[in-house]
Amino acid sequence: PTCHTGSISCFGDEETVDLSVLANLEKTIFERQQAGASDKSYTASLFAAGLPRMAQKVGEEGVEVALAATTDPAKLPEESADLIYHLLVLLRACGFGLRDVLNVLAARTKKSGIRD
């Protein structure tokens, strides 16, 4: 941060991002996991298909993100959203959540000797 308020900038031109979208998505994923076979959603179908299918979807979406970045950057946000969704499903299936990932990132930031 360069501003006395802890913000990146003192000029107030930063875009505000509502991260509650991710928390709400995680909650929905958890609820659909708990509902099991009675839920006919795409999310529930991923849980029914198991870890190999979930991992495959994360891989596919990762490739689509890379391709969008190099061939059609306008699609990058949409493909990134797909990747984040599938990653959250996989994390939940493995007993983890976004908080676990954020904790790792925070720990890495604290011990980094390189300015990011």
mmCIF file of C-alpha atoms in Angstrom:
data_model
loop_
_atom_site.group_PDB
_atom_site.id
_atom_site.type_symbol
_atom_site.label_atom_id
_atom_site.label_comp_id
_atom_site.label_asym_id
_atom_site.label_seq_id
_atom_site.Cartn_x
_atom_site.Cartn_y
_atom_site.Cartn_z
ATOM 1 C CA PRO A 1 0.000 0.000 0.000
ATOM 2 C CA THR A 2 1.197 3.486 -0.772
ATOM 3 C CA CYS A 3 -1.582 5.443 0.911
ATOM 4 C CA HIS A 4 -1.731 6.301 4.607
ATOM 5 C CA THR A 5 -5.147 4.585 4.695
ATOM 6 C CA GLY A 6 -3.633 1.269 3.643
ATOM 7 C CA SER A 7 -5.042 1.528 0.126
ATOM 8 C CA ILE A 8 -3.025 0.924 -2.996
ATOM 9 C CA SER A 9 -3.570 4.543 -4.005
ATOM 10 C CA CYS A 10 -4.553 7.800 -2.314
ATOM 11 C CA PHE A 11 -6.423 8.914 -5.401
ATOM 12 C CA GLY A 12 -9.581 6.894 -4.807
ATOM 13 C CA ASP A 13 -9.615 5.441 -8.287
ATOM 14 C CA GLU A 14 -9.452 1.800 -7.293
ATOM 15 C CA GLU A 15 -12.290 -0.413 -8.365
ATOM 16 C CA THR A 16 -14.256 -1.925 -5.493
ATOM 17 C CA VAL A 17 -14.802 -5.656 -5.821
ATOM 18 C CA ASP A 18 -17.524 -7.435 -3.860
ATOM 19 C CA LEU A 19 -15.860 -10.629 -2.691
ATOM 20 C CA SER A 20 -19.076 -11.801 -1.033
ATOM 21 C CA VAL A 21 -19.873 -13.327 -4.434
ATOM 22 C CA LEU A 22 -17.242 -15.979 -3.704
ATOM 23 C CA ALA A 23 -18.584 -16.638 -0.204
ATOM 24 C CA ASN A 24 -22.108 -17.006 -1.590
ATOM 25 C CA LEU A 25 -20.873 -19.355 -4.304
ATOM 26 C CA GLU A 26 -19.050 -21.474 -1.723
ATOM 27 C CA LYS A 27 -22.222 -21.660 0.359
ATOM 28 C CA THR A 28 -24.264 -22.763 -2.654
ATOM 29 C CA ILE A 29 -21.671 -25.405 -3.549
ATOM 30 C CA PHE A 30 -21.744 -26.743 0.024
ATOM 31 C CA GLU A 31 -25.557 -26.850 0.059
ATOM 32 C CA ARG A 32 -25.680 -28.722 -3.228
ATOM 33 C CA GLN A 33 -23.074 -31.179 -1.984
ATOM 34 C CA GLN A 34 -25.175 -31.816 1.118
ATOM 35 C CA ALA A 35 -28.381 -32.258 -0.896
ATOM 36 C CA GLY A 36 -26.804 -35.110 -2.824
ATOM 37 C CA ALA A 37 -28.813 -37.006 -5.421
ATOM 38 C CA SER A 38 -32.021 -35.119 -4.610
ATOM 39 C CA ASP A 39 -30.456 -31.996 -6.148
ATOM 40 C CA LYS A 40 -30.517 -32.004 -9.947
ATOM 41 C CA SER A 41 -28.056 -29.113 -10.339
ATOM 42 C CA TYR A 42 -24.836 -29.208 -12.338
ATOM 43 C CA THR A 43 -22.918 -28.823 -9.073
ATOM 44 C CA ALA A 44 -24.604 -31.876 -7.560
ATOM 45 C CA SER A 45 -23.848 -33.842 -10.732
ATOM 46 C CA LEU A 46 -20.149 -33.024 -10.328
ATOM 47 C CA PHE A 47 -20.180 -34.342 -6.758
ATOM 48 C CA ALA A 48 -21.968 -37.485 -7.951
ATOM 49 C CA ALA A 49 -19.365 -37.992 -10.692
ATOM 50 C CA GLY A 50 -16.539 -37.938 -8.150
ATOM 51 C CA LEU A 51 -13.055 -36.492 -7.784
ATOM 52 C CA PRO A 52 -11.635 -37.684 -11.113
ATOM 53 C CA ARG A 53 -14.336 -35.803 -13.036
ATOM 54 C CA MET A 54 -13.937 -32.692 -10.878
ATOM 55 C CA ALA A 55 -10.173 -32.716 -11.364
ATOM 56 C CA GLN A 56 -10.654 -33.189 -15.100
ATOM 57 C CA LYS A 57 -12.954 -30.151 -15.239
ATOM 58 C CA VAL A 58 -10.381 -28.015 -13.392
ATOM 59 C CA GLY A 59 -7.768 -29.099 -15.926
ATOM 60 C CA GLU A 60 -10.042 -28.382 -18.887
ATOM 61 C CA GLU A 61 -10.985 -24.969 -17.556
ATOM 62 C CA GLY A 62 -7.325 -24.152 -16.862
ATOM 63 C CA VAL A 63 -6.492 -24.890 -20.479
ATOM 64 C CA GLU A 64 -9.418 -22.732 -21.620
ATOM 65 C CA VAL A 65 -8.109 -19.843 -19.487
ATOM 66 C CA ALA A 66 -4.660 -20.166 -21.052
ATOM 67 C CA LEU A 67 -6.127 -20.316 -24.547
ATOM 68 C CA ALA A 68 -8.347 -17.304 -23.948
ATOM 69 C CA ALA A 69 -5.382 -15.308 -22.673
ATOM 70 C CA THR A 70 -3.406 -16.009 -25.821
ATOM 71 C CA THR A 71 -6.090 -16.137 -28.508
ATOM 72 C CA ASP A 72 -9.215 -14.291 -27.311
ATOM 73 C CA PRO A 73 -8.535 -12.072 -24.265
ATOM 74 C CA ALA A 74 -12.133 -10.822 -24.230
ATOM 75 C CA LYS A 75 -13.174 -14.309 -23.057
ATOM 76 C CA LEU A 76 -10.617 -14.381 -20.230
ATOM 77 C CA PRO A 77 -12.974 -13.184 -17.457
ATOM 78 C CA GLU A 78 -15.663 -15.715 -18.412
ATOM 79 C CA GLU A 79 -13.211 -18.605 -18.663
ATOM 80 C CA SER A 80 -11.599 -17.536 -15.381
ATOM 81 C CA ALA A 81 -15.010 -17.591 -13.699
ATOM 82 C CA ASP A 82 -15.523 -21.168 -14.931
ATOM 83 C CA LEU A 83 -12.112 -22.163 -13.557
ATOM 84 C CA ILE A 84 -12.765 -20.565 -10.171
ATOM 85 C CA TYR A 85 -16.158 -22.276 -9.907
ATOM 86 C CA HIS A 86 -14.757 -25.716 -10.736
ATOM 87 C CA LEU A 87 -11.798 -25.177 -8.402
ATOM 88 C CA LEU A 88 -14.160 -24.306 -5.541
ATOM 89 C CA VAL A 89 -16.129 -27.499 -6.210
ATOM 90 C CA LEU A 90 -12.934 -29.571 -6.164
ATOM 91 C CA LEU A 91 -11.686 -27.873 -2.995
ATOM 92 C CA ARG A 92 -15.022 -28.576 -1.244
ATOM 93 C CA ALA A 93 -14.959 -32.220 -2.330
ATOM 94 C CA CYS A 94 -11.494 -32.531 -0.785
ATOM 95 C CA GLY A 95 -12.584 -30.886 2.463
ATOM 96 C CA PHE A 96 -11.079 -27.469 1.797
ATOM 97 C CA GLY A 97 -12.414 -24.047 0.959
ATOM 98 C CA LEU A 98 -11.404 -20.664 -0.289
ATOM 99 C CA ARG A 99 -10.273 -19.664 3.212
ATOM 100 C CA ASP A 100 -7.623 -22.395 3.103
ATOM 101 C CA VAL A 101 -6.277 -21.049 -0.183
ATOM 102 C CA LEU A 102 -6.315 -17.469 1.092
ATOM 103 C CA ASN A 103 -4.438 -18.525 4.238
ATOM 104 C CA VAL A 104 -1.696 -20.061 2.082
ATOM 105 C CA LEU A 105 -1.485 -16.912 -0.040
ATOM 106 C CA ALA A 106 -1.322 -14.719 3.064
ATOM 107 C CA ALA A 107 1.476 -16.839 4.531
ATOM 108 C CA ARG A 108 3.413 -16.664 1.285
ATOM 109 C CA THR A 109 3.017 -12.907 1.129
ATOM 110 C CA LYS A 110 4.439 -12.535 4.647
ATOM 111 C CA LYS A 111 7.601 -14.493 3.910
ATOM 112 C CA SER A 112 8.285 -13.212 0.423
ATOM 113 C CA GLY A 113 11.500 -11.275 0.022
ATOM 114 C CA ILE A 114 10.418 -10.058 -3.382
ATOM 115 C CA ARG A 115 8.230 -6.995 -3.803
ATOM 116 C CA ASP A 116 5.046 -8.027 -5.594
#
